[in-house]
Short mmCIF file of C-alpha atoms in Angstrom, two decimals:
data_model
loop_
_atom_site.label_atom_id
_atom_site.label_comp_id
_atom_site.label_asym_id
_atom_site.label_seq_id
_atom_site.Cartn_x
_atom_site.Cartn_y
_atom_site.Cartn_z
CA UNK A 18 -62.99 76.91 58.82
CA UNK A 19 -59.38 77.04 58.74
CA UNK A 20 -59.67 80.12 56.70
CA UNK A 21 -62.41 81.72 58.84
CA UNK A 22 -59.87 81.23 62.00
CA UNK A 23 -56.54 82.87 60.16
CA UNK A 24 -58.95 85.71 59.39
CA UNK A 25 -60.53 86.52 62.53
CA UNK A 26 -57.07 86.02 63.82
CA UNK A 27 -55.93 88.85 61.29
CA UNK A 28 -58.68 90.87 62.31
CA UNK A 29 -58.13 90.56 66.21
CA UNK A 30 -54.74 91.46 65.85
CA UNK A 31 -55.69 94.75 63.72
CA UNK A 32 -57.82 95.42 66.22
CA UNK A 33 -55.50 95.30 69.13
CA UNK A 34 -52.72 97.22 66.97
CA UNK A 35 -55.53 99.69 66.34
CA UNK A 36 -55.87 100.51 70.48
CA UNK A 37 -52.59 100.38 71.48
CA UNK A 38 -51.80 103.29 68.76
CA UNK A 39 -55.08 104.75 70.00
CA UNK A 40 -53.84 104.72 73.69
CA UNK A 41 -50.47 106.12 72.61
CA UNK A 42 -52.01 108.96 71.27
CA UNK A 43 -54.40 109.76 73.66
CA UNK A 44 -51.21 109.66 76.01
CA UNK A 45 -49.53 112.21 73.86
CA UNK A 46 -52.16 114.21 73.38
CA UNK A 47 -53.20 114.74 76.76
CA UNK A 48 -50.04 114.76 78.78
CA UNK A 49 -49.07 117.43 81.25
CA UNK A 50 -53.10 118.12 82.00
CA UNK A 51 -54.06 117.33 85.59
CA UNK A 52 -57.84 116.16 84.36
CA UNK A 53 -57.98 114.20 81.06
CA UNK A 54 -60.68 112.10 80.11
CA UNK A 55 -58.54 109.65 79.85
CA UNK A 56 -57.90 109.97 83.07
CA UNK A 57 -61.52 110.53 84.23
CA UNK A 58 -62.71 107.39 82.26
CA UNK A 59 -59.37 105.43 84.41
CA UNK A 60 -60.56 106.71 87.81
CA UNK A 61 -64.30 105.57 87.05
CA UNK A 62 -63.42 101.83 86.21
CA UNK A 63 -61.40 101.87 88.81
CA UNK A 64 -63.46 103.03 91.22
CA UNK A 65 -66.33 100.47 89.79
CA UNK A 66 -63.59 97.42 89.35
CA UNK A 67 -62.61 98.17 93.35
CA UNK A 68 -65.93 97.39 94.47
CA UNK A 69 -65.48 93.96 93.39
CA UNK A 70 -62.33 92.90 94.04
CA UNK A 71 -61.36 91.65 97.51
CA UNK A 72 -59.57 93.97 100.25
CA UNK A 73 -56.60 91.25 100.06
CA UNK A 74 -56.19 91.19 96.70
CA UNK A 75 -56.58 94.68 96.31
CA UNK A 76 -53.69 95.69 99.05
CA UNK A 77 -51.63 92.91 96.60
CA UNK A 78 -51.95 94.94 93.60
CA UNK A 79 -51.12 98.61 95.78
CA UNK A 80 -47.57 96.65 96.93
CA UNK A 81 -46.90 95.27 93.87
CA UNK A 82 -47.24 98.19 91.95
CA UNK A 83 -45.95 100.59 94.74
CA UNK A 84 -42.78 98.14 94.86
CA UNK A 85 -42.61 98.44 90.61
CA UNK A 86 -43.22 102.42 90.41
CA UNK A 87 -41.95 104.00 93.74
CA UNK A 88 -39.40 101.76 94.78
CA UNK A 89 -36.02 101.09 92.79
CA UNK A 90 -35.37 97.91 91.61
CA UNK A 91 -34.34 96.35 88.70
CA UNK A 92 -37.24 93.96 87.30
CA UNK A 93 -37.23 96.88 83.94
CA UNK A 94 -33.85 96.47 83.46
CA UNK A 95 -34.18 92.82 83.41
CA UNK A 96 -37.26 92.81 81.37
CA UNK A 97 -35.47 95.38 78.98
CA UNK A 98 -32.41 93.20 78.81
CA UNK A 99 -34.90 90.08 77.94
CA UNK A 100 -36.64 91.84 74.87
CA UNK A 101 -33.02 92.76 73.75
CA UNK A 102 -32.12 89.27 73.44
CA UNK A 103 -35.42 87.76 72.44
CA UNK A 104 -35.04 90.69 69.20
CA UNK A 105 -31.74 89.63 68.75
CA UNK A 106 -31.87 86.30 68.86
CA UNK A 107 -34.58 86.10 66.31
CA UNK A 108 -33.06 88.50 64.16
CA UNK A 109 -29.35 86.72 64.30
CA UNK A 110 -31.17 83.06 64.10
CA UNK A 111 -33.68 83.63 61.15
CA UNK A 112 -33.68 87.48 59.49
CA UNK A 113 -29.94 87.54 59.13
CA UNK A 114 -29.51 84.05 57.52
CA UNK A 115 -32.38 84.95 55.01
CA UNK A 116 -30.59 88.22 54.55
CA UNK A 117 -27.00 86.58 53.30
CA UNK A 118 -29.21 84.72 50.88
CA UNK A 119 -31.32 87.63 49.49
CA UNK A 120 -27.48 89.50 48.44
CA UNK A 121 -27.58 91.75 51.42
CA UNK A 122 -24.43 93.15 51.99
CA UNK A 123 -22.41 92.07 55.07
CA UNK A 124 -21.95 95.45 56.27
CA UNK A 125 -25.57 96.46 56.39
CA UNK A 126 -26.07 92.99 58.56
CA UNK A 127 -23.45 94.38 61.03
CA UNK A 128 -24.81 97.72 61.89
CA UNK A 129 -27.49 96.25 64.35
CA UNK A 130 -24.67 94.78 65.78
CA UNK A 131 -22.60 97.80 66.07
CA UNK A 132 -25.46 99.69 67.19
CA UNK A 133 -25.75 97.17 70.24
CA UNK A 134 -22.35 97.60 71.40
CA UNK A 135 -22.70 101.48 71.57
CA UNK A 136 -26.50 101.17 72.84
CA UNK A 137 -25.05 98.86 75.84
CA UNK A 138 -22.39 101.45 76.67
CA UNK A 139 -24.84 104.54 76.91
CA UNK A 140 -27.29 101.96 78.98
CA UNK A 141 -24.24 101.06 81.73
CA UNK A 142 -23.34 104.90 81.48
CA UNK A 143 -27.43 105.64 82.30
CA UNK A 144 -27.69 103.31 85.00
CA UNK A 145 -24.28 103.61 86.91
CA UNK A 146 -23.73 107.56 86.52
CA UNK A 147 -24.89 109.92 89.45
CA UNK A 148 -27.03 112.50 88.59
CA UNK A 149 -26.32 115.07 90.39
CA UNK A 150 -27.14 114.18 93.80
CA UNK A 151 -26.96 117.09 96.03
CA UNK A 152 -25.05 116.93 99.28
CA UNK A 153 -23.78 119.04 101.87
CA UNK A 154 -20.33 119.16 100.25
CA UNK A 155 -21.43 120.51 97.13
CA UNK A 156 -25.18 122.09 97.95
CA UNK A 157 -23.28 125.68 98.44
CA UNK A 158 -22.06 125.62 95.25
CA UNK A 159 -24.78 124.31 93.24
CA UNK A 160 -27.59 127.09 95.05
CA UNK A 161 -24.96 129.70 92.76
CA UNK A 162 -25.27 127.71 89.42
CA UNK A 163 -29.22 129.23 88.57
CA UNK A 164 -31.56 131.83 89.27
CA UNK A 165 -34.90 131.05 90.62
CA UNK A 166 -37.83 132.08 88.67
CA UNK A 167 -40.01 133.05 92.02
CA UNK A 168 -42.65 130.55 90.04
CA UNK A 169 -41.97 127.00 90.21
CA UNK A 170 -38.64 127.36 91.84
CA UNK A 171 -38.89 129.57 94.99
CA UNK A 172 -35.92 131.26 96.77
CA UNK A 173 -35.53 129.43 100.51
CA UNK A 174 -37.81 126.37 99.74
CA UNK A 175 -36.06 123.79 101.83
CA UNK A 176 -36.56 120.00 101.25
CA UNK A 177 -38.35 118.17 103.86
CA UNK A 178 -36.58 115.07 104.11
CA UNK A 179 -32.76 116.22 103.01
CA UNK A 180 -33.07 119.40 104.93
CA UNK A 181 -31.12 121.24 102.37
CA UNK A 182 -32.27 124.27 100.87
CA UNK A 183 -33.74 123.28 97.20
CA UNK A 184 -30.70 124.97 94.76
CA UNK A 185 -33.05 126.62 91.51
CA UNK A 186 -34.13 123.90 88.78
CA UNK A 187 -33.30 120.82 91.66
CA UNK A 188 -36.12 118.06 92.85
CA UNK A 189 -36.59 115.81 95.17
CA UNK A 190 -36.93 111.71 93.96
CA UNK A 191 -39.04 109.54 96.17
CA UNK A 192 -38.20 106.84 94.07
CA UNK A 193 -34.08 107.61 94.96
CA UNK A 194 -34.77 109.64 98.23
CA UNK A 195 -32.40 111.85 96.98
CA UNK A 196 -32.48 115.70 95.72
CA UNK A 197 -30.84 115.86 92.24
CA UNK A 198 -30.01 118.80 90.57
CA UNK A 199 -31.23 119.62 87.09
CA UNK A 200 -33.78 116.70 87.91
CA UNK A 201 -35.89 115.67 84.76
CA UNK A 202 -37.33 112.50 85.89
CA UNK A 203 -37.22 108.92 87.42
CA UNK A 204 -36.12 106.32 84.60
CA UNK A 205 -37.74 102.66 85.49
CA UNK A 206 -35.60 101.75 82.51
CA UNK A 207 -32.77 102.52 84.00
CA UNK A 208 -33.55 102.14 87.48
CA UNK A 209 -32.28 105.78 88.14
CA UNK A 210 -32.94 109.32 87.83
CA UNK A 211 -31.97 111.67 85.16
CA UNK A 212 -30.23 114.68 86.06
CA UNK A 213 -27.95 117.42 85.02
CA UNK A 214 -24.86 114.92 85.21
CA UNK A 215 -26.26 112.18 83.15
CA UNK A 216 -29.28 113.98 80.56
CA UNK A 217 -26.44 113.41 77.65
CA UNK A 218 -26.17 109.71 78.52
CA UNK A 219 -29.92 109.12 78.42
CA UNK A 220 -30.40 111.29 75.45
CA UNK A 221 -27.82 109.44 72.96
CA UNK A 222 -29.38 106.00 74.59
CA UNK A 223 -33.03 107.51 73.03
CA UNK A 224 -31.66 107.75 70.02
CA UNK A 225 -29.15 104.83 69.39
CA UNK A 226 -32.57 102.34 71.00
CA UNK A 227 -34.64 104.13 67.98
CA UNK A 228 -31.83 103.79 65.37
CA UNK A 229 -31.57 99.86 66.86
CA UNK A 230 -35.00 99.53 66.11
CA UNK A 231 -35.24 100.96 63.06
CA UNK A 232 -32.50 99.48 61.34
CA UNK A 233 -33.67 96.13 62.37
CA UNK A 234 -36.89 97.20 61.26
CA UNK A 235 -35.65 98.32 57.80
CA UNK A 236 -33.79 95.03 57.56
CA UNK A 237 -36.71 92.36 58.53
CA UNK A 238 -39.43 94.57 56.20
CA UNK A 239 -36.66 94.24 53.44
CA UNK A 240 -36.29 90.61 53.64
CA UNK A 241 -40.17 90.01 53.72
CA UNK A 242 -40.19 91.96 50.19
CA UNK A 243 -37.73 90.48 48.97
CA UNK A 244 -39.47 87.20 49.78
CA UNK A 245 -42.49 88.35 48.64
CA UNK A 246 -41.02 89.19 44.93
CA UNK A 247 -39.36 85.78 44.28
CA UNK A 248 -42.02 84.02 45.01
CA UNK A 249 -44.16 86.06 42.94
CA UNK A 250 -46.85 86.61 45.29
CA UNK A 251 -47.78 90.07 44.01
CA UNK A 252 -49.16 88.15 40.53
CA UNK A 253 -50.13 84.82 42.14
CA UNK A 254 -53.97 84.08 42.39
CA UNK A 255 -56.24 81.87 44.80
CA UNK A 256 -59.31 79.38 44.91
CA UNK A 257 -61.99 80.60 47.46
CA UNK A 258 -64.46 77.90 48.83
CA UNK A 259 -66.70 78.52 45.88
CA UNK A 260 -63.87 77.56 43.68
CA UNK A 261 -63.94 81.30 42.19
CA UNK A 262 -60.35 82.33 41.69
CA UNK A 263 -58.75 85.43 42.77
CA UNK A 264 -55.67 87.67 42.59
CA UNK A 265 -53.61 87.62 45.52
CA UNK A 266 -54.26 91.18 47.11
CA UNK A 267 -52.37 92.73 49.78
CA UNK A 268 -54.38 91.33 52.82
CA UNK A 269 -53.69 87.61 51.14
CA UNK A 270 -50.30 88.48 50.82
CA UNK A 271 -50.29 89.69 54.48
CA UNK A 272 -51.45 86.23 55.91
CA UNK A 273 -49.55 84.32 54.01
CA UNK A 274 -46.28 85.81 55.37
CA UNK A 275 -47.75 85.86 58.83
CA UNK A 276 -48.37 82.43 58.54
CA UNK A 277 -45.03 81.03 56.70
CA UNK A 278 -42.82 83.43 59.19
CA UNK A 279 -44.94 84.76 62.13
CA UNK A 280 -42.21 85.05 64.33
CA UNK A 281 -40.52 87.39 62.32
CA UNK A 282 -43.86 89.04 61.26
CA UNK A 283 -44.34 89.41 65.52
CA UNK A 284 -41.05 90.97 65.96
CA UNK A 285 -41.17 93.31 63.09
CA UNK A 286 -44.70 94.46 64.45
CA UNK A 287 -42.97 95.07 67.83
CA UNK A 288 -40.07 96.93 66.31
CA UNK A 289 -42.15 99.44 64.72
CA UNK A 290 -44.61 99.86 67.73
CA UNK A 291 -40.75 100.40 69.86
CA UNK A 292 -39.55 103.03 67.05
CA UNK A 293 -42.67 105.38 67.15
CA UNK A 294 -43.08 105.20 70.66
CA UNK A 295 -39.26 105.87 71.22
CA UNK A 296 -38.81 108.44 68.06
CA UNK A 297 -41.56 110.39 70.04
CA UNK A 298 -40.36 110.32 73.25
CA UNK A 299 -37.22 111.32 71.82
CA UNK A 300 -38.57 114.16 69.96
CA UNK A 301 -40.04 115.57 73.10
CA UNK A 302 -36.59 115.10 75.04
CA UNK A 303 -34.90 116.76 72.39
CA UNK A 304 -37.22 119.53 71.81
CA UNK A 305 -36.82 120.06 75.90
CA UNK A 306 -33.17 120.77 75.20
CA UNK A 307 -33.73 123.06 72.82
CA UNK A 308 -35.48 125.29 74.97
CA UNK A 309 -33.39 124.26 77.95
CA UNK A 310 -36.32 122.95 80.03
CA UNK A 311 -36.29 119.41 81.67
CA UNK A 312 -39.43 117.31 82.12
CA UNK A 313 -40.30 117.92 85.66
CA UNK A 314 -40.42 121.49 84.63
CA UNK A 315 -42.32 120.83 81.82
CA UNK A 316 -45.32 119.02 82.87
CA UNK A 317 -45.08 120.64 86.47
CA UNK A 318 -45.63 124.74 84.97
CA UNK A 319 -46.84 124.36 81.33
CA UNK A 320 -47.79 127.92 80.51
CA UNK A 321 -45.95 129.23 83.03
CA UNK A 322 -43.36 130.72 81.53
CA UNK A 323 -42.96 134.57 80.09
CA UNK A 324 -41.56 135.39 76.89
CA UNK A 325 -40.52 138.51 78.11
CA UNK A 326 -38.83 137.54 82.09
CA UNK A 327 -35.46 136.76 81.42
CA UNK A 328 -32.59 135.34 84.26
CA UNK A 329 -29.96 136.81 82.38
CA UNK A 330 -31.47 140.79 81.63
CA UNK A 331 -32.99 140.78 84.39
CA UNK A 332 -36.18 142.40 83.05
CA UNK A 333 -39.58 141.25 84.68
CA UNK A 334 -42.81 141.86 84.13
CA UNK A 335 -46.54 140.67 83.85
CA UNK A 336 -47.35 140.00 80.24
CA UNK A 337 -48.92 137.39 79.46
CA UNK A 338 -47.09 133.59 79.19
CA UNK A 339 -45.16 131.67 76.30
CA UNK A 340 -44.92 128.04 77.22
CA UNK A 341 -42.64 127.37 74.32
CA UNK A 342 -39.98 129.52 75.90
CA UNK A 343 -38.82 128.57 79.11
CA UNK A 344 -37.19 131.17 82.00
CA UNK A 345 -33.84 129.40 81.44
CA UNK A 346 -33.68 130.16 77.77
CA UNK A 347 -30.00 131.01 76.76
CA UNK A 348 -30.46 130.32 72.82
CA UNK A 349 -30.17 126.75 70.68
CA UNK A 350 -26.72 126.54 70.77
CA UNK A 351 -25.77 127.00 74.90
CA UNK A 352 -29.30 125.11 75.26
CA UNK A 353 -27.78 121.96 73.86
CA UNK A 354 -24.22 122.72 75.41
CA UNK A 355 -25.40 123.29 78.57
CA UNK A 356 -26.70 119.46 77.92
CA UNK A 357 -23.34 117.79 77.13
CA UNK A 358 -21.40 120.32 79.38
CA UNK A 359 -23.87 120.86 82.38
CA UNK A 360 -23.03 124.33 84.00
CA UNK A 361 -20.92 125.16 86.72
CA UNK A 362 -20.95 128.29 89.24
CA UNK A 363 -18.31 131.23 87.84
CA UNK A 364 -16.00 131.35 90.39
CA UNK A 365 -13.98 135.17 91.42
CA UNK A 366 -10.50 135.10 91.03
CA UNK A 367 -8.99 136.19 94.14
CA UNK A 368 -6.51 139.38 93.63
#
């Protein structure tokens, strides 16, 4: 019985692994379409699940998530701060003691550590940094700094709610109630937007929370090897229930770390869900600055873009579009410059 319930537990947890990966990709897969059928199959069960939930409970669930998702606040940042510390208090109580006794080397141990330190700085520098909000002190200026592409950025467009006229590339967040310029999107994670001010910040945070991960990761898996080659699991054998005896094959092997360290076994699952889901989101980020496009732009006018329009020739015409190339294309190099040195409007020297 005992065994029957470690490997239905095994197999429960495969399965749930298996459809959170499956949701991720669906996610990636069909992102920036209006219609998916992931989408379609989400509106149906709502639509049936709203039939039978109470009008109370239901107006509950609209606040709640209206005051998570469209309202700032900072119950992410808390909640990301609270994983941080779970991760590393595991790994400092348990994965780095094991570690000192397995001959890792001290300096490999205090990488995670290091990585934390710069990780936290790019976080403060995410959350505390403006934007780019526009104002009336600096809206004259920033209308100068790009061209509109008479597509998703229209000459004269003014916002509804700032009553300023919308500079080229510049958005509107509900979330903020703010116009930003360069906007790319509302961070929960940060609990602020991400603009043409602050798009370095958030981009080296990506990629030092993936290289957090994934050194952890590296780290944990190592010591479970290592653990798993002392004991001499790999040539070790078991009795089933019949009394038949067996070599110990990789799903044995499996369990029986799961069930002599399932903490650790818990965390390194979750630090390998974090790094794939991060390494991908930062692929897409950085691929955006490669092309010089921002999210918002992104998923607002896939397709929308000409190969052949350029700001800077000024050459139109009506071939067809290359959504790979977007209309403020300058070339790799300025692309990620204009990134850690966001553009200014050329000023005339006076004579």
């Amino acid at each position: 019985m005992k065994r029957l319930w470690q490997m239905d537990f095994l197999t429960l947890f495969g399965i749930y692994v298996a459809v959170v990966l499956t949701c991720i990709a669906l996610v990636c897969k069909y992102s920036g379409h209006q219609q998916t059928p992931l989408g379609r199959l989400l509106d149906t069960f709502t639509g049936v699940v709203s039939q039978l939930i109470p009008q109370c409970l239901q107006s509950i669930c609209y606040r709640t998530l209206h005051r998570l998702f469209h309202q700032r606040n900072n119950i992410f940042l808390y909640l990301h701060l609270l994983l941080e510390v779970v991760v590393y208090g595991e790994f400092s109580y348990e994965v780095f003691g094991f570690c000192l006794d397995m001959g890792t080397s001290s300096i490999s141990l205090c990488i995670p550590y290091v990585l934390l330190a710069l990780k936290s700085y790019l976080f403060y520098l995410c959350c505390s940094r403006d934007p780019g909000t526009l104002t009336k002190a600096n809206h004259t200026t920033q209308l100068k700094v790009y061209q509109y592409d008479e597509k998703l950025f229209q000459q004269g467009v003014r916002c509804s709610t700032c009553q300023l006229v919308k500079p080229a590339r510049s958005k509107h967040c509900r979330v903020c109630n703010r116009c930003v310029q360069r906007f790319d999107h509302h961070c929960v994670w940060v609990n602020n937007c991400i603009g043409a001010q602050n798009i370095r910040y958030f981009l080296l945070y990506l990629l030092s929370v993936c290289a957090m991960a994934g050194d952890i990761a590296v780290l944990t898996a190592d010591m479970l090897l290592q653990t798993v080659l002392r004991t001499g699991l790999l040539h070790s054998h078991y009795i089933d229930e019949q009394g038949a005896q067996h070599p110990a094959g990789p799903l044995f092997i499996i369990q029986h770390l799961f069930l002599t360290f399932p903490r650790i076994v818990f965390m390194l699952g979750f630090l390998v869900f974090v790094f794939f889901l991060l390494a991908g989101y930062s692929m897409f980020h950085m691929y955006l600055a490669l092309i010089n496009q921002t999210a918002n732009e992104w998923f607002k006018g896939k397709g929308h873009n000409c190969q052949h329009c350029h700001p800077y020739t000024g050459h139109n015409c009506k071939t067809s579009y290359n959504p790979f190339r977007g209309f403020y294309h300058r070339g790799i190099l300025k692309n990620v410059g204009e990134i850690f040195w966001p553009l200014c409007p050329v000023q005339k020297k006076e004579n």
